[in-house]
Short mmCIF file of C-alpha atoms and ligand atoms in Angstrom, two decimals:
data_model
loop_
_atom_site.label_atom_id
_atom_site.label_comp_id
_atom_site.label_asym_id
_atom_site.label_seq_id
_atom_site.Cartn_x
_atom_site.Cartn_y
_atom_site.Cartn_z
CA MET A 1 112.10 124.48 95.82
CA SER A 2 108.46 123.54 96.44
CA SER A 3 106.09 126.12 97.85
CA ASN A 4 105.82 124.13 101.07
CA GLN A 5 109.57 124.32 101.64
CA ILE A 6 109.40 128.10 101.28
CA VAL A 7 106.76 128.20 103.97
CA PHE A 8 108.56 125.82 106.26
CA GLN A 9 111.43 128.31 106.37
CA ARG A 10 109.10 131.09 107.38
CA PRO A 11 108.39 130.50 111.09
CA ALA A 12 111.45 132.43 112.26
CA THR A 13 110.00 135.58 110.76
CA LEU A 14 106.35 134.73 111.28
CA HIS A 15 106.20 136.62 114.51
CA GLN A 16 107.95 139.73 113.27
CA GLU A 17 104.94 141.95 112.95
CA SER A 18 106.88 144.53 110.95
CA GLY A 19 108.06 141.99 108.32
CA GLN A 20 106.68 142.69 104.87
CA TRP A 21 104.91 139.82 103.15
CA SER A 22 105.04 139.15 99.44
CA VAL A 23 101.99 137.83 97.57
CA ALA A 24 104.04 134.74 96.68
CA GLU A 25 104.73 134.00 100.36
CA VAL A 26 101.06 134.38 101.22
CA GLU A 27 100.08 132.17 98.30
CA ALA A 28 102.56 129.58 99.59
CA LEU A 29 100.69 129.58 102.91
CA TYR A 30 97.41 129.07 101.05
CA ALA A 31 99.02 126.14 99.22
CA LEU A 32 99.95 124.24 102.40
CA PRO A 33 98.11 120.96 102.90
CA PHE A 34 94.79 121.96 104.49
CA MET A 35 95.36 120.17 107.82
CA GLU A 36 98.90 121.51 108.09
CA LEU A 37 97.68 125.05 107.47
CA VAL A 38 94.93 124.82 110.09
CA PHE A 39 97.32 123.20 112.58
CA ARG A 40 99.95 125.90 112.16
CA ALA A 41 97.36 128.66 112.44
CA ALA A 42 95.98 127.05 115.61
CA GLU A 43 99.51 126.92 117.03
CA VAL A 44 100.17 130.60 116.36
CA HIS A 45 96.72 131.49 117.72
CA ARG A 46 97.69 129.92 121.05
CA GLN A 47 100.94 131.85 121.21
CA TYR A 48 99.10 135.18 121.06
CA PHE A 49 95.63 134.61 122.47
CA ASP A 50 93.60 132.51 124.84
CA PRO A 51 91.93 130.26 122.23
CA THR A 52 88.85 129.80 124.44
CA ARG A 53 87.81 133.46 124.18
CA VAL A 54 85.88 135.16 121.40
CA GLN A 55 85.34 138.89 120.97
CA LEU A 56 81.70 139.86 120.23
CA SER A 57 80.82 142.93 118.12
CA THR A 58 77.25 144.02 117.43
CA LEU A 59 76.50 145.99 114.26
CA LEU A 60 73.91 148.68 113.70
CA SER A 61 73.19 150.49 110.46
CA ILE A 62 72.62 154.07 111.64
CA LYS A 63 72.08 155.32 108.08
CA THR A 64 70.80 152.75 105.62
CA GLY A 65 70.69 152.80 101.82
CA GLY A 66 71.03 155.52 99.21
CA CYS A 67 74.82 155.28 99.02
CA PRO A 68 76.39 157.04 96.01
CA GLU A 69 79.21 154.46 95.77
CA ASP A 70 78.88 151.52 93.36
CA CYS A 71 80.48 148.64 95.30
CA GLY A 72 79.39 145.54 93.37
CA TYR A 73 78.64 143.50 96.50
CA CYS A 74 76.59 146.05 98.39
CA PRO A 75 72.80 146.18 98.65
CA GLN A 76 72.96 149.82 99.86
CA SER A 77 74.28 151.36 96.64
CA VAL A 78 71.95 153.59 94.61
CA HIS A 79 73.50 152.04 91.51
CA HIS A 80 71.82 148.69 92.19
CA ASP A 81 68.12 147.88 92.28
CA THR A 82 67.92 145.99 95.57
CA PRO A 83 65.31 145.55 98.30
CA VAL A 84 67.15 148.14 100.48
CA ALA A 85 65.55 151.62 100.45
CA ASN A 86 67.17 154.94 101.34
CA GLN A 87 66.35 155.75 104.96
CA PRO A 88 67.12 158.79 107.14
CA MET A 89 69.77 158.66 109.84
CA MET A 90 68.59 157.12 113.11
CA THR A 91 68.20 159.39 116.12
CA VAL A 92 70.78 159.37 118.89
CA ASP A 93 68.24 157.84 121.29
CA GLU A 94 67.42 154.99 118.90
CA VAL A 95 71.10 154.19 118.50
CA VAL A 96 71.78 154.29 122.23
CA ASP A 97 68.79 152.02 122.91
CA ALA A 98 70.16 149.49 120.41
CA ALA A 99 73.59 149.69 122.06
CA ARG A 100 72.05 149.10 125.48
CA ALA A 101 70.30 145.99 124.13
CA ALA A 102 73.56 144.77 122.57
CA LYS A 103 75.35 145.16 125.89
CA ALA A 104 72.57 143.30 127.70
CA ASN A 105 73.03 140.45 125.20
CA GLY A 106 76.74 140.28 126.03
CA ALA A 107 78.39 142.24 123.21
CA GLY A 108 81.66 143.96 124.04
CA ARG A 109 81.83 146.29 121.05
CA PHE A 110 79.17 148.27 119.22
CA CYS A 111 79.83 149.12 115.59
CA MET A 112 77.85 151.86 113.87
CA GLY A 113 77.71 151.76 110.06
CA ALA A 114 76.55 154.34 107.56
CA ALA A 115 75.90 154.04 103.82
CA TRP A 116 78.00 157.03 102.92
CA ARG A 117 80.93 157.62 100.60
CA GLY A 118 82.09 159.59 103.61
CA PRO A 119 80.41 161.72 106.27
CA LYS A 120 79.38 165.32 105.58
CA ASP A 121 80.52 167.53 108.46
CA ALA A 122 76.92 168.07 109.67
CA ASP A 123 76.26 164.30 109.67
CA LEU A 124 79.48 163.65 111.51
CA GLU A 125 78.43 166.06 114.27
CA GLN A 126 75.29 163.97 114.94
CA THR A 127 77.31 160.77 115.10
CA LEU A 128 79.64 162.23 117.73
CA ASP A 129 76.81 162.23 120.27
CA MET A 130 76.07 158.60 119.43
CA VAL A 131 79.71 157.68 119.98
CA ARG A 132 79.87 159.57 123.29
CA GLN A 133 76.71 157.98 124.68
CA VAL A 134 77.52 154.44 123.49
CA LYS A 135 80.95 154.76 125.08
CA GLU A 136 79.33 155.87 128.35
CA LEU A 137 77.45 152.56 128.45
CA GLY A 138 80.82 150.86 128.90
CA LEU A 139 80.99 149.39 125.39
CA GLU A 140 83.92 149.62 123.00
CA THR A 141 82.90 151.83 120.10
CA CYS A 142 83.47 151.32 116.39
CA ALA A 143 82.31 153.33 113.39
CA THR A 144 82.33 152.64 109.66
CA PHE A 145 81.38 155.80 107.80
CA GLY A 146 83.48 155.53 104.63
CA LEU A 147 86.22 157.91 103.46
CA LEU A 148 87.26 160.57 105.97
CA LYS A 149 88.37 164.13 105.33
CA ASP A 150 91.15 165.84 107.30
CA GLY A 151 90.15 166.40 110.92
CA GLN A 152 87.19 163.99 110.98
CA ALA A 153 89.09 161.09 112.52
CA GLU A 154 90.31 163.39 115.28
CA LYS A 155 86.73 164.46 116.02
CA LEU A 156 85.64 160.82 116.29
CA LYS A 157 88.58 160.06 118.54
CA GLY A 158 87.70 163.06 120.71
CA ALA A 159 84.14 161.77 121.12
CA GLY A 160 85.43 158.45 122.47
CA LEU A 161 85.66 156.28 119.36
CA ASP A 162 87.91 153.25 119.85
CA TYR A 163 87.94 151.62 116.38
CA TYR A 164 87.33 152.73 112.83
CA ASN A 165 86.34 150.03 110.32
CA HIS A 166 87.49 150.63 106.78
CA ASN A 167 87.98 147.57 104.61
CA LEU A 168 90.32 147.12 101.67
CA ASP A 169 87.82 144.49 100.52
CA THR A 170 89.86 142.82 97.78
CA ALA A 171 93.25 142.83 96.06
CA PRO A 172 94.50 146.07 94.48
CA ASP A 173 94.43 144.47 91.02
CA LYS A 174 90.84 143.31 91.47
CA TYR A 175 89.49 146.56 92.94
CA ALA A 176 88.41 148.22 89.66
CA ASP A 177 86.33 145.14 88.74
CA ILE A 178 84.28 145.60 91.92
CA ILE A 179 84.19 149.36 92.58
CA GLN A 180 84.48 152.19 90.06
CA THR A 181 83.61 155.22 92.21
CA ARG A 182 86.84 155.23 94.24
CA GLU A 183 90.34 153.86 94.19
CA TYR A 184 92.39 151.66 96.47
CA GLU A 185 94.56 154.67 97.28
CA ASP A 186 91.51 156.49 98.67
CA ARG A 187 90.99 153.66 101.17
CA LEU A 188 94.68 153.63 102.14
CA ASP A 189 94.55 157.40 102.62
CA THR A 190 91.64 157.11 105.10
CA LEU A 191 93.38 154.27 106.92
CA GLY A 192 96.36 156.63 107.34
CA LYS A 193 94.11 159.35 108.75
CA VAL A 194 92.53 156.86 111.17
CA ARG A 195 95.95 155.76 112.45
CA GLY A 196 97.16 159.33 112.58
CA ALA A 197 94.31 160.23 114.93
CA GLY A 198 95.27 157.42 117.31
CA LEU A 199 92.25 155.23 116.56
CA SER A 200 92.52 151.45 116.42
CA VAL A 201 92.08 150.04 112.95
CA CYS A 202 89.53 147.42 111.88
CA CYS A 203 90.34 146.49 108.31
CA GLY A 204 89.55 143.38 106.32
CA GLY A 205 87.81 142.26 103.18
CA ILE A 206 85.38 140.00 101.38
CA VAL A 207 85.91 136.66 99.72
CA GLY A 208 83.59 135.11 97.17
CA LEU A 209 83.67 138.04 94.71
CA ASN A 210 84.68 135.73 91.82
CA GLU A 211 88.29 136.48 92.76
CA THR A 212 91.19 134.09 92.25
CA ARG A 213 93.27 132.63 95.07
CA GLU A 214 96.02 135.02 94.01
CA ASP A 215 93.57 137.90 94.57
CA ARG A 216 92.76 136.57 98.04
CA ALA A 217 96.48 136.36 98.76
CA GLY A 218 96.81 139.91 97.38
CA LEU A 219 94.20 141.16 99.87
CA ILE A 220 95.81 139.39 102.85
CA THR A 221 99.24 140.71 101.79
CA GLN A 222 97.94 144.28 101.78
CA LEU A 223 96.34 143.84 105.22
CA ALA A 224 99.40 142.16 106.71
CA ASN A 225 101.73 144.84 105.35
CA LEU A 226 99.84 147.71 106.97
CA GLU A 227 102.10 149.19 109.63
CA PRO A 228 101.12 148.63 112.32
CA GLN A 229 98.89 145.72 111.41
CA PRO A 230 95.13 146.26 111.98
CA GLU A 231 93.95 145.36 115.48
CA SER A 232 90.82 143.76 113.97
CA VAL A 233 90.59 141.95 110.64
CA PRO A 234 87.05 141.13 109.49
CA ILE A 235 86.94 138.36 106.89
CA ASN A 236 83.54 138.52 105.19
CA SER A 237 82.06 135.88 102.95
CA LEU A 238 79.95 137.59 100.29
CA VAL A 239 76.26 137.75 101.20
CA LYS A 240 74.66 137.58 97.77
CA VAL A 241 71.87 140.10 97.57
CA GLU A 242 69.29 140.19 94.78
CA GLY A 243 69.87 143.13 92.41
CA THR A 244 73.60 143.53 93.12
CA PRO A 245 76.06 142.83 90.28
CA LEU A 246 77.54 140.00 92.36
CA GLU A 247 74.21 138.34 93.05
CA GLY A 248 75.25 135.38 90.89
CA ALA A 249 78.88 135.14 92.03
CA GLU A 250 80.34 131.65 91.96
CA GLU A 251 80.13 129.81 95.29
CA LEU A 252 83.53 129.63 96.97
CA ASP A 253 84.37 126.24 98.42
CA TRP A 254 84.17 126.32 102.21
CA THR A 255 87.74 125.08 102.60
CA GLU A 256 88.97 128.17 100.79
CA PHE A 257 87.21 130.37 103.35
CA VAL A 258 88.81 128.42 106.21
CA ARG A 259 92.18 128.74 104.48
CA THR A 260 91.69 132.50 104.31
CA ILE A 261 91.04 132.65 108.06
CA ALA A 262 94.13 130.54 108.73
CA VAL A 263 96.34 132.64 106.46
CA ALA A 264 95.07 135.83 108.11
CA ARG A 265 95.94 134.34 111.52
CA LEU A 266 99.44 133.30 110.40
CA THR A 267 100.29 136.63 108.80
CA MET A 268 98.64 138.83 111.47
CA PRO A 269 99.27 136.79 114.62
CA ALA A 270 98.42 139.53 117.13
CA SER A 271 95.23 140.74 115.42
CA TYR A 272 91.67 139.75 116.19
CA VAL A 273 90.50 137.86 113.11
CA ARG A 274 86.74 138.17 112.75
CA LEU A 275 84.59 135.49 111.18
CA SER A 276 82.27 138.12 109.72
CA ALA A 277 79.45 138.30 107.17
CA GLY A 278 78.10 135.08 105.71
CA ARG A 279 77.89 133.04 108.94
CA ARG A 280 74.20 132.38 108.42
CA SER A 281 75.11 130.14 105.49
CA MET A 282 77.93 128.38 107.35
CA PRO A 283 77.31 125.07 109.12
CA GLU A 284 78.35 125.02 112.77
CA ALA A 285 81.19 122.59 112.04
CA MET A 286 82.65 125.00 109.51
CA GLN A 287 82.49 127.84 112.00
CA ALA A 288 84.18 125.60 114.58
CA LEU A 289 86.99 124.95 112.10
CA CYS A 290 87.33 128.71 111.56
CA PHE A 291 87.74 129.17 115.33
CA LEU A 292 90.35 126.42 115.35
CA ALA A 293 92.12 128.12 112.43
CA GLY A 294 92.44 131.32 114.45
CA ALA A 295 89.19 133.28 114.19
CA ASN A 296 88.55 134.89 117.57
CA SER A 297 85.84 137.43 116.91
CA ILE A 298 82.33 137.42 115.41
CA PHE A 299 79.50 139.78 114.59
CA TYR A 300 76.93 138.99 117.22
CA GLY A 301 73.27 140.02 116.88
CA ASP A 302 70.37 139.02 114.67
CA LYS A 303 71.32 141.44 111.90
CA LEU A 304 74.50 142.62 110.17
CA LEU A 305 73.74 145.97 108.48
CA THR A 306 70.86 145.09 106.16
CA THR A 307 71.12 141.29 105.98
CA GLY A 308 70.68 138.53 108.53
CA ASN A 309 73.14 137.03 110.97
CA PRO A 310 72.64 133.96 113.19
CA ASP A 311 70.21 134.64 116.04
CA VAL A 312 71.74 135.60 119.36
CA GLU A 313 70.32 132.46 120.93
CA ALA A 314 71.79 130.20 118.23
CA ASP A 315 75.21 131.82 118.76
CA ARG A 316 74.97 131.36 122.52
CA VAL A 317 74.29 127.66 121.96
CA LEU A 318 77.16 127.35 119.48
CA LEU A 319 79.67 129.10 121.76
CA THR A 320 78.57 126.92 124.67
CA LYS A 321 78.96 123.74 122.60
CA LEU A 322 82.47 124.82 121.64
CA ASP A 323 83.37 125.92 125.21
CA LEU A 324 84.11 129.39 123.91
CA ALA A 325 83.53 132.34 126.24
CA PRO A 326 82.91 135.97 125.27
CA LEU A 327 85.75 138.38 125.99
N1 SAM B 401 80.06 152.78 103.54
C1 SAM B 401 81.14 152.44 104.37
C2 SAM B 401 82.25 151.74 103.65
O1 SAM B 401 82.02 151.20 102.58
O2 SAM B 401 83.35 151.73 104.20
C3 SAM B 401 80.74 151.60 105.57
C4 SAM B 401 79.69 150.53 105.40
S1 SAM B 401 80.08 149.21 104.26
C5 SAM B 401 78.54 148.38 104.15
C6 SAM B 401 81.16 148.17 105.25
C7 SAM B 401 81.65 146.90 104.67
O3 SAM B 401 80.60 145.96 104.56
C8 SAM B 401 82.24 146.90 103.27
O4 SAM B 401 83.54 147.37 103.24
C9 SAM B 401 82.19 145.43 102.91
O5 SAM B 401 83.38 144.79 103.32
C10 SAM B 401 81.03 144.91 103.76
N2 SAM B 401 79.93 144.44 102.92
C11 SAM B 401 79.04 145.19 102.26
N3 SAM B 401 78.16 144.42 101.59
C12 SAM B 401 78.51 143.13 101.82
C13 SAM B 401 78.00 141.89 101.40
N4 SAM B 401 76.96 141.80 100.58
N5 SAM B 401 78.60 140.76 101.84
C14 SAM B 401 79.67 140.84 102.67
N6 SAM B 401 80.20 142.00 103.09
C15 SAM B 401 79.64 143.14 102.67
C1 DTB B 402 82.60 144.31 107.98
O1 DTB B 402 83.74 143.94 107.63
N1 DTB B 402 81.49 143.65 107.75
C2 DTB B 402 80.35 144.35 108.29
C3 DTB B 402 81.00 145.56 108.99
N2 DTB B 402 82.38 145.43 108.67
C4 DTB B 402 80.49 146.91 108.77
C5 DTB B 402 79.28 144.63 107.30
C6 DTB B 402 78.74 143.38 106.63
C7 DTB B 402 77.62 143.80 105.74
C8 DTB B 402 76.91 142.62 105.12
C9 DTB B 402 75.81 143.05 104.23
C10 DTB B 402 74.71 143.81 104.91
O2 DTB B 402 74.21 143.36 105.97
O3 DTB B 402 74.28 144.84 104.37
FE1 SF4 B 403 78.30 152.50 100.10
FE2 SF4 B 403 79.85 151.19 101.84
FE3 SF4 B 403 77.92 149.91 100.43
FE4 SF4 B 403 80.08 150.75 99.18
S1 SF4 B 403 80.02 149.20 100.82
S2 SF4 B 403 77.96 151.01 98.48
S3 SF4 B 403 80.54 152.64 100.26
S4 SF4 B 403 77.61 151.47 101.96
#
């Protein structure tokens, strides 16, 4: 039986969100003819969402640099000699001002990131005020602070946090090539704590880490088999930063990125799939194809955490050209 025939039998179960995916099934989706894959993903997108709407999240790095973790892609790790310096945590007022500006620009969600392995209890206390005040502005709140200890997710939830971002980043088998200071299980453990506290989950990964297609399928399989599936799935394209071990990673063909978006849409039909880092290097037509293939969320704002993102004005123009409206 050819891989395509396997996939053509799949639609009956495609919409069963609790169905477990195998890596082989996900690889079979990747192997569909490109146009067929995009078409099917666009079809499923329409069954679950209004395809003319895009969710907008603005990022802010509330604590930049000096991170003890050694993630091979990240400019904020102390293990890599990059242009990013260790900076103190921002004040609550600075964060709230940035959130106000994001809201004025039309963002619906404000995501606060910190270059920590995980928050110390004293640091977490300071972030709770940020969460409370950002929430009071009428924005959805998201935090990405790394690994959580028992009780920390509940504190964030109590302060008004809506989403916690914690990415699996790559396939389990590839993880040790990219990160040595923690294990896949550690990430899964925090995702369990986040769910247990009643927070919504934002969990995705990065492509372009010199991984194979099987690794990409391995990542999507892990994400799709989370129960329940993550509400938000950021798909990042590696931003190559000088001084990181992955600075010279091989360029991934753009069609493979679009395929990854489409496969995420097909396997996680009810999730917001975010076209995330790397958009500054993506032509508009490629981004349009990602939206067609089921992406319905972006990071919106001139900066990601430490690297650039398309300007707000450029994104406004793009969304207008594509007749896409913010949620
Ligand atoms: N320290 C926390 C953690 O690792 O969970 C939160 C911040 S960390 C920067 C959040 C995510 O940013 C990572 O999981 C990774 O997916 C993404 N990221 C970091 N550096 C990146 C890069 N150079 N290109 C694309 N995505 C990147
Ligand atoms: C996610 O998946 N991507 C964002 C957010 N979650 C925290 C971060 C992208 C970081 C890109 C590199 C940088 O700007 O430092
Ligand atoms: Fe630290 Fe997060 Fe960067 Fe890893 S991705 S080095 S944990 S800030």
